[in-house]
Coordinates of C-alpha atoms and ligand atoms in Angstrom, one line a residue:
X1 CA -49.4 -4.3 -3.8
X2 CA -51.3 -1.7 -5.6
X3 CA -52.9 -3.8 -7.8
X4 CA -55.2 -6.3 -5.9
X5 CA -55.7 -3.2 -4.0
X6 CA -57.5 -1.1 -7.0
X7 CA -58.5 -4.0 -8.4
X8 CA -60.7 -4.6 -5.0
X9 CA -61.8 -0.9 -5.0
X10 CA -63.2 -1.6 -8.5
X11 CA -65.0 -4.6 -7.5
X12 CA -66.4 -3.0 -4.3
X13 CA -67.7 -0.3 -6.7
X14 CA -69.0 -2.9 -8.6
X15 CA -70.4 -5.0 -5.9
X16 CA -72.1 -1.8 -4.6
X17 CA -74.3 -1.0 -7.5
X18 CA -74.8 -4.9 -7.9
X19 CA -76.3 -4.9 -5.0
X20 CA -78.5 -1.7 -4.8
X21 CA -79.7 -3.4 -8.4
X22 CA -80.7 -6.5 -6.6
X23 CA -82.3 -4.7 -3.9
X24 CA -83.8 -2.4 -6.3
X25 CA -84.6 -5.1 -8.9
X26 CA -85.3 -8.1 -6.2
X27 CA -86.5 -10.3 -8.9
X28 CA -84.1 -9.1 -11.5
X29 CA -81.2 -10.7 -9.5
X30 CA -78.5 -11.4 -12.7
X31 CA -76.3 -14.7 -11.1
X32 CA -74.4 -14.2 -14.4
X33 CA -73.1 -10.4 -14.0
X34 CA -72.2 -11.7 -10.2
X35 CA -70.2 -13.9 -11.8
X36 CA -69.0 -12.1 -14.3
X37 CA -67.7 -9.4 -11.7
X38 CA -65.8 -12.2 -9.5
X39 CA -64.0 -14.1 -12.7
X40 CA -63.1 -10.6 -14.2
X41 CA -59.8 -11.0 -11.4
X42 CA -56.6 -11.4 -11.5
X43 CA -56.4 -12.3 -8.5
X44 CA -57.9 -15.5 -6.0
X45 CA -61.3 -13.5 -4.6
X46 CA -63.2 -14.9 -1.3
X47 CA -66.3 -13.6 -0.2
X48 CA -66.7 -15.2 3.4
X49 CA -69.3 -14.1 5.7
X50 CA -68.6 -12.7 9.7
X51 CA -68.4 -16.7 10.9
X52 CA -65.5 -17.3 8.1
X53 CA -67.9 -19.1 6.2
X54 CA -66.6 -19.0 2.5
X55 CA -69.7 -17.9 0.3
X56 CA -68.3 -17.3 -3.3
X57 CA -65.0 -17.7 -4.9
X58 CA -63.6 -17.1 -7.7
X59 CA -61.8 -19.3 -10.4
X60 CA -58.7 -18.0 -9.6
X61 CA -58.6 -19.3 -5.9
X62 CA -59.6 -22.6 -7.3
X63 CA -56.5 -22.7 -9.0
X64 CA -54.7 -21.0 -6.6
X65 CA -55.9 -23.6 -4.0
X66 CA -56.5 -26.4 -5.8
X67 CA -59.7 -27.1 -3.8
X68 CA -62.7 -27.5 -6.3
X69 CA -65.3 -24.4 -6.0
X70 CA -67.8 -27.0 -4.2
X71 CA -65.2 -28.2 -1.8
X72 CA -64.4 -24.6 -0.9
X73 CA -67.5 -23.4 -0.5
X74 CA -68.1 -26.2 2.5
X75 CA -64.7 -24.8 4.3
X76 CA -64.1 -21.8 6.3
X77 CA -61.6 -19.4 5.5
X78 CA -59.8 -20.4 8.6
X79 CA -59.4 -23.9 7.1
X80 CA -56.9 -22.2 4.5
X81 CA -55.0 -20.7 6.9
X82 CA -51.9 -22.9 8.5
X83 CA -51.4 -23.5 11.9
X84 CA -49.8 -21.2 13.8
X85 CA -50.1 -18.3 11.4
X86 CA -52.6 -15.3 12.3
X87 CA -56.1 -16.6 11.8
X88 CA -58.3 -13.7 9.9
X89 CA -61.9 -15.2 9.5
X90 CA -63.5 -13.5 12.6
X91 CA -61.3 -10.4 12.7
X92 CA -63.8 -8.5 11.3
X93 CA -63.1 -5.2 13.0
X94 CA -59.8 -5.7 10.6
X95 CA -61.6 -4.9 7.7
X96 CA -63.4 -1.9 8.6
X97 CA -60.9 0.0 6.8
X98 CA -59.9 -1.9 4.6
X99 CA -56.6 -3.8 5.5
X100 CA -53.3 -5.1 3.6
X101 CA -51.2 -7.7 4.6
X102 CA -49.1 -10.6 3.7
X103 CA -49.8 -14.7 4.7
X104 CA -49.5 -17.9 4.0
X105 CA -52.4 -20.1 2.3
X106 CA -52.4 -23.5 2.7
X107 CA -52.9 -25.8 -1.0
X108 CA -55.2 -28.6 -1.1
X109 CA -52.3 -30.9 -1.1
X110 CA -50.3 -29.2 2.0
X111 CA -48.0 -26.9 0.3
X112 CA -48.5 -23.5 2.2
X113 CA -48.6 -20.6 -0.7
X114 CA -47.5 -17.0 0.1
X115 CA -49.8 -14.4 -0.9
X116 CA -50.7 -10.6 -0.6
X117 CA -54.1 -9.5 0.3
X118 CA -56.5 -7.0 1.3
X119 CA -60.0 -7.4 2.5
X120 CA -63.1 -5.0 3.0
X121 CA -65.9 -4.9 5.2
X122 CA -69.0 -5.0 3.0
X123 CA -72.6 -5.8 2.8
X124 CA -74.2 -7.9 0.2
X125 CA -78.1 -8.1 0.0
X126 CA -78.1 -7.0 3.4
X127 CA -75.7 -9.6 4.5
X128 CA -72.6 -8.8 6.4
X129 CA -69.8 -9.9 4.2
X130 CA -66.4 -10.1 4.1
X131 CA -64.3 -9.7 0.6
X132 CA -60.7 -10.7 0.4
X133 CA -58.6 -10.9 -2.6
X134 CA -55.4 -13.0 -2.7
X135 CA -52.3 -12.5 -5.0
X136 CA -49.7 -15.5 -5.5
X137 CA -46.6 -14.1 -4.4
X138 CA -44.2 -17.3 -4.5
X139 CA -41.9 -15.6 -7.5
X140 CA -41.9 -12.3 -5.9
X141 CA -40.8 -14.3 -2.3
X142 CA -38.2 -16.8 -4.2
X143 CA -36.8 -13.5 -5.7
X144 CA -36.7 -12.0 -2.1
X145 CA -34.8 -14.8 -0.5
X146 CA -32.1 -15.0 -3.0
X147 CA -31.5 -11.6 -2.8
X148 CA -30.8 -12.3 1.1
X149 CA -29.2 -15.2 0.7
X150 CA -27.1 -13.3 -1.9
X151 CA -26.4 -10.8 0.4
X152 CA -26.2 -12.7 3.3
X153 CA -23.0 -14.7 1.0
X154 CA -21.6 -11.3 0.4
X155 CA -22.0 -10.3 4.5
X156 CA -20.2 -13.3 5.2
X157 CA -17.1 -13.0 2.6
X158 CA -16.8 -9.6 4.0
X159 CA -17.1 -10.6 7.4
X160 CA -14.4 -13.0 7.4
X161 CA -11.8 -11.8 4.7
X162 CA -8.3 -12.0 5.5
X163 CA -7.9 -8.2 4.3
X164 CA -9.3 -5.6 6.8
X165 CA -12.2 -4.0 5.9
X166 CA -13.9 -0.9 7.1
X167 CA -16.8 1.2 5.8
X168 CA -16.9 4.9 6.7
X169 CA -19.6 7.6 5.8
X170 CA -18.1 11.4 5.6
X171 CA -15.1 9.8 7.8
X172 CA -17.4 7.8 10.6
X173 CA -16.8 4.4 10.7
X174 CA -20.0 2.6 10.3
X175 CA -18.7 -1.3 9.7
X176 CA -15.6 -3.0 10.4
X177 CA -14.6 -7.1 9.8
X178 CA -13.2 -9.2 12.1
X179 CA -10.1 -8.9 10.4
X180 CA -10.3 -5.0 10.9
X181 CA -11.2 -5.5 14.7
X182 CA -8.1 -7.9 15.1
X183 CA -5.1 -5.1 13.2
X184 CA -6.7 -2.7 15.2
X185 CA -6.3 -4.6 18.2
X186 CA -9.9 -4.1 19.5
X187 CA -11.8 -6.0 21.4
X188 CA -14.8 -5.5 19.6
X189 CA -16.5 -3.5 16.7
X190 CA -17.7 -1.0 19.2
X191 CA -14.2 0.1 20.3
X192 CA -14.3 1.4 16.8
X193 CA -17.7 2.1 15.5
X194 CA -18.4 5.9 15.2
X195 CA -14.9 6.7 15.1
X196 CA -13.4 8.9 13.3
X197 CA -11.0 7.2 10.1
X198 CA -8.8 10.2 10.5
X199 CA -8.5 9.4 14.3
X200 CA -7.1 5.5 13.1
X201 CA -4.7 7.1 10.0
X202 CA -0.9 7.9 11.3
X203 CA -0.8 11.6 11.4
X204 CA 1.7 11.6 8.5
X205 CA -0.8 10.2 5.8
X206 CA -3.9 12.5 7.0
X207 CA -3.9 14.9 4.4
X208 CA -3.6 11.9 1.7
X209 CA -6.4 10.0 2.9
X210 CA -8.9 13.0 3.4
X211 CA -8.2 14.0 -0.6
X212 CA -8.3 9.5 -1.4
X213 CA -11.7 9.8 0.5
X214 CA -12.6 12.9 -1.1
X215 CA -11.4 11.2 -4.6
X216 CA -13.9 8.6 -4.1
X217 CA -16.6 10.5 -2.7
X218 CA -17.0 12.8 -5.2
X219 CA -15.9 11.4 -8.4
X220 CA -17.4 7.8 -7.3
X221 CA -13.8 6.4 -8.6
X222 CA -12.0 3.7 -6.6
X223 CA -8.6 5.0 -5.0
X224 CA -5.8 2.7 -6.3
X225 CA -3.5 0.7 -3.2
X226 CA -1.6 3.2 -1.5
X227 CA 0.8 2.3 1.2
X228 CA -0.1 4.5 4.1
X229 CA 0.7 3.8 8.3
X230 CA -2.1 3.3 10.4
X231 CA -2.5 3.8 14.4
X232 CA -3.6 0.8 16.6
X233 CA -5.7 1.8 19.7
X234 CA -2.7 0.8 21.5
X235 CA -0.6 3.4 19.7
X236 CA 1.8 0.7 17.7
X237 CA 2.3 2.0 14.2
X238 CA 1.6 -0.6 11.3
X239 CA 2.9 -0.4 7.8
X240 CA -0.2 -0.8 5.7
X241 CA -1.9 -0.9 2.2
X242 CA -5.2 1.0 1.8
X243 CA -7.3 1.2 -0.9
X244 CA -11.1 2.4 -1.1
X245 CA -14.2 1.6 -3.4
X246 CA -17.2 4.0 -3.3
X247 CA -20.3 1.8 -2.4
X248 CA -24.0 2.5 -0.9
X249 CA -24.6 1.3 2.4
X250 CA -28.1 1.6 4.3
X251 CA -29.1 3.9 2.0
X252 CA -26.3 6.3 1.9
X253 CA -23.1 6.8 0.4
X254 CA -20.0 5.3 1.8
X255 CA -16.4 4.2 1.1
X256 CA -15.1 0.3 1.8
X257 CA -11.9 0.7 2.5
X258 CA -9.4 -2.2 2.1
X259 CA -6.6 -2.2 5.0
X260 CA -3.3 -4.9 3.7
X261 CA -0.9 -5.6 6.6
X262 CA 2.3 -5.1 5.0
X263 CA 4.4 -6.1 8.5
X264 CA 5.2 -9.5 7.1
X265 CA 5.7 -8.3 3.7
X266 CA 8.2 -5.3 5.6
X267 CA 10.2 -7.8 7.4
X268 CA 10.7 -10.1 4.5
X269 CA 12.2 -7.2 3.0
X270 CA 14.4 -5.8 5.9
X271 CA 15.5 -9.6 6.2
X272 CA 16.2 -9.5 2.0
X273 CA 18.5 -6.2 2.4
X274 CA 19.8 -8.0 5.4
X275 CA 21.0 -10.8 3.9
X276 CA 22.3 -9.0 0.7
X277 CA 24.2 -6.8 2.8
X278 CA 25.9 -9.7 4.8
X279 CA 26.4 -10.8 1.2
X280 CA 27.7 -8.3 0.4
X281 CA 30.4 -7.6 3.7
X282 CA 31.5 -11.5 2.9
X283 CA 32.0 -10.6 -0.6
X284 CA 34.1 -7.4 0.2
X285 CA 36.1 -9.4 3.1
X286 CA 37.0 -12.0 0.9
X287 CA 38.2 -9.8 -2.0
X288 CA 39.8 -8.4 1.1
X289 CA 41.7 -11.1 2.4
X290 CA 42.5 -11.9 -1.3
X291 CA 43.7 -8.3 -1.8
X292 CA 45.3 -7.6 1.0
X293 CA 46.9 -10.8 1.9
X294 CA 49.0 -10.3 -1.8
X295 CA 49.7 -6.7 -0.4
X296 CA 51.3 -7.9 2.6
X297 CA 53.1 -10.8 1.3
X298 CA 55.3 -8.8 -1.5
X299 CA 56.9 -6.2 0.9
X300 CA 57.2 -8.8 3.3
X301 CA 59.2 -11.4 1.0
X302 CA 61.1 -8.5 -0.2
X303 CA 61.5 -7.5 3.3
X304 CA 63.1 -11.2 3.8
X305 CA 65.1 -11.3 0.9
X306 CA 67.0 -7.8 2.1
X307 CA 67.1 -9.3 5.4
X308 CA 68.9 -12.3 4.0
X309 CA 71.4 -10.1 1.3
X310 CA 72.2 -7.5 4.8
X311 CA 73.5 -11.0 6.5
X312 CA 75.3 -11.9 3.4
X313 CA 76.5 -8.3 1.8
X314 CA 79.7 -6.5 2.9
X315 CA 79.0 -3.6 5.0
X316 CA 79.0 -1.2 2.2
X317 CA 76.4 -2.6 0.6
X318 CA 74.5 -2.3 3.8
X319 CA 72.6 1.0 3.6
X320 CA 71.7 0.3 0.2
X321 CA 69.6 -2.7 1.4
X322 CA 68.6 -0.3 4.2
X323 CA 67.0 1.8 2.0
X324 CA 65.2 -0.9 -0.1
X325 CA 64.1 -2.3 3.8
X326 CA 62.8 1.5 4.6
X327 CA 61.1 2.1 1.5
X328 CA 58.8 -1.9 1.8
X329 CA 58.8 -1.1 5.7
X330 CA 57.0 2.6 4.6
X331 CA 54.8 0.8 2.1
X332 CA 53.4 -2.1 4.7
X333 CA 52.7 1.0 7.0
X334 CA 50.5 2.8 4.3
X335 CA 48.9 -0.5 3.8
X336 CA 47.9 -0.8 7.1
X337 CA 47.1 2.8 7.8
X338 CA 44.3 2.7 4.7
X339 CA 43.4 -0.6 5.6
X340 CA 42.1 0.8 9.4
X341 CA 41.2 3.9 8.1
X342 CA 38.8 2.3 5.0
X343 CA 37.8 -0.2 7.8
X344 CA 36.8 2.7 9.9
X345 CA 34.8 4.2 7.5
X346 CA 32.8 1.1 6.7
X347 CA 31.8 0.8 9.8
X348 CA 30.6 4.3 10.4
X349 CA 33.2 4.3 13.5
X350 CA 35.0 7.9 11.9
X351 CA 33.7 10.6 13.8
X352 CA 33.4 13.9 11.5
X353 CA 34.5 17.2 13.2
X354 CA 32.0 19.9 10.7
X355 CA 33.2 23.1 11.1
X356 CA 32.8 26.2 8.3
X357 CA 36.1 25.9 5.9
X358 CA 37.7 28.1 3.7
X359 CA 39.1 25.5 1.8
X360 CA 42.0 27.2 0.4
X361 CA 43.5 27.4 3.9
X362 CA 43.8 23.8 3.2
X363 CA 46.3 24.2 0.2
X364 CA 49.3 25.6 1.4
X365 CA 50.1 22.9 3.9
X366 CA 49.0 19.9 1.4
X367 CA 51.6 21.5 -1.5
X368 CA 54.4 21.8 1.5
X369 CA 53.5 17.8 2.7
X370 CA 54.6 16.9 -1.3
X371 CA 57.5 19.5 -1.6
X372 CA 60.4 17.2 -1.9
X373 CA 58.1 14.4 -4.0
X374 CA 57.6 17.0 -6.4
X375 CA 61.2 18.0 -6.2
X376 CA 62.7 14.4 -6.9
X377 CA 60.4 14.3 -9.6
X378 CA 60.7 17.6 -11.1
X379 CA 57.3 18.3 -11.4
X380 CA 56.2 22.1 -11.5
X381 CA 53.0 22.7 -8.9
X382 CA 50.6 25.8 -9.4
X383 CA 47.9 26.9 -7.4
X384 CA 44.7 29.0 -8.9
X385 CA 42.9 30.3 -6.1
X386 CA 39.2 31.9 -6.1
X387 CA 39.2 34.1 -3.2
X388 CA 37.6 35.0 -1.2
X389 CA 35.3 31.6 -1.1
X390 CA 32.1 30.5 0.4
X391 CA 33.0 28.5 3.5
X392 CA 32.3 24.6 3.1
X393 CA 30.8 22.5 6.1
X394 CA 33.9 20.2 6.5
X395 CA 36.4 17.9 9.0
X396 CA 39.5 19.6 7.7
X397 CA 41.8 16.3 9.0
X398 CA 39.5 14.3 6.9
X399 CA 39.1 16.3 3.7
X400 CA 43.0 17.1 3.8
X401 CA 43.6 13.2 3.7
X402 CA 40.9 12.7 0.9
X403 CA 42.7 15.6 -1.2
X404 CA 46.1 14.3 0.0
X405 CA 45.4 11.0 -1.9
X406 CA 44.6 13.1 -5.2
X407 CA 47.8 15.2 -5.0
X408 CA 49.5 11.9 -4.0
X409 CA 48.2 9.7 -7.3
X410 CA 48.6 12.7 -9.5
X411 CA 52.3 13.0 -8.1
X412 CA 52.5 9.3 -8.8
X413 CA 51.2 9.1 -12.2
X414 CA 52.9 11.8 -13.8
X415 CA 56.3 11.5 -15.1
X416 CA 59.1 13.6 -14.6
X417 CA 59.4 17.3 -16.0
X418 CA 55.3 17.0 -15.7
X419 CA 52.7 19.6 -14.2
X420 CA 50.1 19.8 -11.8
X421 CA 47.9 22.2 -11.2
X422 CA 45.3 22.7 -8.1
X423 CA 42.2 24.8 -8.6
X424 CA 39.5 26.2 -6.4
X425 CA 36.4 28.0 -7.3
X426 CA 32.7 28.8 -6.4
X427 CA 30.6 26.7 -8.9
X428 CA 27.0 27.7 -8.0
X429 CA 25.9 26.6 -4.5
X430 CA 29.3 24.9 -4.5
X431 CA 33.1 25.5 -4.0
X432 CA 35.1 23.1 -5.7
X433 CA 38.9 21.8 -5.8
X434 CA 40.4 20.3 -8.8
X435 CA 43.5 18.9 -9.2
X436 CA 44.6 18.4 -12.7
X437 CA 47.9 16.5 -13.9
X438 CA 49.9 16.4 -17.3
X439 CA 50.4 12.3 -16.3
X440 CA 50.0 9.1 -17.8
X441 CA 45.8 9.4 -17.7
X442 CA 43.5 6.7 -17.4
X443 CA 41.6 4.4 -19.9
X444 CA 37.9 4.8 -20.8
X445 CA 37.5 1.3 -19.8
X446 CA 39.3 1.5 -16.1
X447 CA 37.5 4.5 -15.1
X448 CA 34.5 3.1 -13.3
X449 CA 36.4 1.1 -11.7
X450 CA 39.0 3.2 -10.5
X451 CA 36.8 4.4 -6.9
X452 CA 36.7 0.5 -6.3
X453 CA 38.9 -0.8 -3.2
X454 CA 42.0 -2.4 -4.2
X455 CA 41.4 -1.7 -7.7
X456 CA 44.9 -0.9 -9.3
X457 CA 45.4 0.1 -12.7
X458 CA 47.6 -1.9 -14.9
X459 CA 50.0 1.2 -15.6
X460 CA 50.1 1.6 -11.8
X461 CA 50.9 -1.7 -11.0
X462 CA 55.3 -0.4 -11.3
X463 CA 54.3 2.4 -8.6
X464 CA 53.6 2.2 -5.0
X465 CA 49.8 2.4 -4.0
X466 CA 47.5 0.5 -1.9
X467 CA 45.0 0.3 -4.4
X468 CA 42.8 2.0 -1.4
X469 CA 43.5 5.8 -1.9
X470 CA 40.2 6.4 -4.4
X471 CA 37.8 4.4 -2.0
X472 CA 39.1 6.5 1.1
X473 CA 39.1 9.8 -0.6
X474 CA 35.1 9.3 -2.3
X475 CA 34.0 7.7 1.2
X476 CA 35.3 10.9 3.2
X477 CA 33.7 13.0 0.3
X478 CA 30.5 11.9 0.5
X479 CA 30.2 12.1 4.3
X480 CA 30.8 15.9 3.3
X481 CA 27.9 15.5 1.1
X482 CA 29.7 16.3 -1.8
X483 CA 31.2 14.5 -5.3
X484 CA 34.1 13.4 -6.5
X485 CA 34.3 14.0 -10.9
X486 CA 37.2 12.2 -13.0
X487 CA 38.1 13.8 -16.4
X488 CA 41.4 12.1 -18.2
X489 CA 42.7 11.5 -21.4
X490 CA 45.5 8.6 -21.4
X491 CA 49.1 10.8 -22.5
X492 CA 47.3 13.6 -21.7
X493 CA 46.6 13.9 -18.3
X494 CA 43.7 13.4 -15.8
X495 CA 41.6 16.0 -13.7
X496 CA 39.8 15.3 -10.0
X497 CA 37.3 17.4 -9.1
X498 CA 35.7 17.4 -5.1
X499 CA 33.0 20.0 -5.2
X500 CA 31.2 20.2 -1.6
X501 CA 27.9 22.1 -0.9
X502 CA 29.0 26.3 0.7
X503 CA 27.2 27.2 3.2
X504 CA 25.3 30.3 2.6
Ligands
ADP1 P1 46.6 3.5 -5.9 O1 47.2 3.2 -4.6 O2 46.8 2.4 -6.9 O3 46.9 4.8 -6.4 P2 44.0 4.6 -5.8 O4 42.7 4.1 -5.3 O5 44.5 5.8 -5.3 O6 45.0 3.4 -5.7 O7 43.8 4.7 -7.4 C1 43.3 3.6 -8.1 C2 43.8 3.6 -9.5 O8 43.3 4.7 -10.2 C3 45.3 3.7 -9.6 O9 45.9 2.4 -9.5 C4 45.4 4.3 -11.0 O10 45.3 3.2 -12.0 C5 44.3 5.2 -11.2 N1 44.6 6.6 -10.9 C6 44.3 7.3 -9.8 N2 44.7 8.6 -10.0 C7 45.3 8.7 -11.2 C8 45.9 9.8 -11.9 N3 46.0 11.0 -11.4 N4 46.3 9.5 -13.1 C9 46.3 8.3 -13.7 N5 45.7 7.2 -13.0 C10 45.2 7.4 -11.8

């Protein structure tokens, strides 16, 4: 713009003293310095007079035109000027001052030319004249349009992506998408222009997405995906992905932030875990049925069998069988009891009584519950007490049956003339009971296993067990928040250790 613009001050300067020469010099009148002054442009020069009557041009408007210098000096300025557009030639008040402005020219052969011009008032031998220079502005216009069209492309994928998009200056929201308008559940970009981001982020992730802005704002570094919770103007809670770019809009620095629905993706996921888990409960039911349905049928054929020797048998024989009958009739029962009890637990349907425990209160009544199984079996029980304790949260019904099935095993696998010894002790922000045996111990390779339901060791398979007593005892455990630990050596002996969090 600057240049036809200095470009016409020179040639006014120029056409000033030109023409005080002429009128000083009347006969000196030099056609070829008038000349000279006109072709020295750049740009297309028209010298009209007040009617629009084109009185000099330049070679440049030829070309620019592509009118001959004869034809154009038989047409009025208005003649280049296309229909409809704002006529100049007889605006001459316009160029008192000196005016800039932007047109269209029409070419010889129809084509309609933008330029940039300026014109100037001026007078020429006494004539009132009127000077306008024109600059071909076609690349600059072609360079313009793409630019808009590019942006307009841009606008348009923005508009209509199928992620969310918002931009915010210092927090305002100052552009949403249509996809934005529809999460929100808006009506329209105004329900949410000039709102505040922090207003539409779930009160849980404010403090994260003021430092993401921040991030972004001042280090100008985009903030990676970050699952966040957003609030719909209706107050539903969506599970969302944000992330944010730093970009310039109008002018000024903004963030785009990119909002990702994750509802579907949330669902698919609960329905996943869903399915797994019924998996899962089909998996467990049919080892089930397959465990416990060989459970029930041994004592119950042995059951049969005694039932069948009692008819047969003289009477002395009979309390023999009885015994045999008691001793199957006792193991079904246990079967059945863990079997509800595990069941129970599974299903969450145990209802935990927490009250402060001293847990050794616990220990005098579990030794006296095993005093004739230790008896029979001649094993020697010691009890090494920490006192006094830190209370333990605990259901003392619950946690007596989970350490009752410790005692129980390690009464089971240790053989006669063995020891057992139970422990407790303060262990940090824990009290913990141990019970340690001199029995049979247990393989490197069956430990893992050992808290599994049903799972039976080989050695144990001669004793009676349910194969349920481990499961029961770590389920009741960790509803006390606490661990179950297994140390053993096989012909050595094994140690269980429950620790449970005290309460301070
Ligand atoms: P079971 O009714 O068979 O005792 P549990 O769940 O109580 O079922 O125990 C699972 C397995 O862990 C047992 O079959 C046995 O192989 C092993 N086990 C548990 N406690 C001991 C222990 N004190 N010494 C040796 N082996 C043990």
């Amino acid at each position: 713009m600057w240049l036809p613009l200095s470009f016409l001050a020179l040639l006014l300067l120029l056409l000033f003293l030109f023409d005080r020469y002429c009128q000083n010099n009347p006969r000196k009148e030099n056609a070829t310095l008038y000349h000279l002054l006109f072709e020295a442009s750049n740009d297309a020069v028209f010298l009209h007079d007040i009617g629009g009557s084109i009185v000099e041009v330049n070679e440049r408007a030829v070309d620019l035109l592509g009118y001959t210098r004869e034809e154009l000096l038989q047409m009025s300025i208005a003649d280049l000027v296309p229909t409809g557009e704002l006529r100049l030639a007889g605006t001459s008040q316009w160029f008192d001052d000196g005016v800039r402005f932007e047109t269209l020219k029409k070419h010889k052969d129809g084509r309609l030319i933008p330029v940039e011009g300026s014109g100037r008032h001026v007078q020429m031998g006494g004539k009132n004249r009127i000077l306008l220079s024109l600059r071909d502005i076609t690349d600059r216009k072609k360079a313009e349009k793409q630019l808009r069209e590019s942006e307009e492309r841009y606008r348009r994928l923005v508009e209509y992506s199928p992620n969310a998009i918002a931009v915010h200056q210092e927090f305002k929201v100052v552009y949403v998408n249509r996809a934005l308008i529809q999460l929100m559940g808006a009506k329209s970009a105004d329900d949410l222009l000039q709102k505040s981001v922090l207003d539409i982020i779930h009160a849980d992730y404010r403090e994260v997405g003021i430092q993401r802005a921040r991030q972004i704002y001042e280090d100008g570094k985009p903030a990676e995906a970050l699952e966040e919770k957003i609030r719909r103007l209706d107050g539903t809670v969506l599970d969302v992905e944000i992330s944010g770019v730093p970009i310039t809009y109008q002018g000024q620095p903004a963030t785009l932030v990119v909002v990702r629905d994750l509802t579907h993706q949330k669902q698919a996921e609960k329905h996943r875990l869903e399915l797994m888990l019924e998996r899962e409960r089909i998996n467990v039911l049919q080892q089930f049925i397959a465990n416990a349905s060989h459970d029930l049928k041994t004592p119950l054929s042995t059951i049969k069998l005694q039932v069948f020797l009692a008819q047969k048998s003289p009477p002395e024989n009979l309390p023999k069988i009885i015994g045999k009958l008691e001793a199957q009739v006792l193991q079904l029962e246990k079967l059945v009891e863990d079997l509800f009890k595990m069941s129970d637990l599974d299903r969450n349907a145990v209802t935990f009584n927490f009250q402060p425990l001293q847990v050794n209160t616990l220990l005098k009544p579990l030794t006296d519950a095993y005093t004739s199984a230790l008896q029979e079996k001649t094993i020697t029980l010691t009890l090494q007490t920490d006192a006094p304790l830190p209370d333990v949260l605990a259901d003392q019904t619950h946690l007596y049956n989970a350490l009752s099935n410790i005692l129980n095993n390690a009464i089971a696998y240790t053989r006669g003339g063995g020891k057992i010894q139970i422990r407790t002790r303060a262990v940090q922000n824990q009290v913990c009971i141990e019970v340690l045996d001199s029995g049979i111990g247990i393989t490197p390779e069956e430990l893992p296993h050992i808290f599994e339901r049903f799972y039976r060791g080989d050695k144990a398979r001669s004793t009676r067990g349910t194969g349920l007593g481990l499961s029961i005892a770590l389920k009741i455990v960790e509803a006390h928040h606490g661990k179950i630990e297994v140390e053993s050596t096989v012909g050595v002996g094994s140690l269980f250790r429950i620790c449970l969090p005290s309460i301070h």
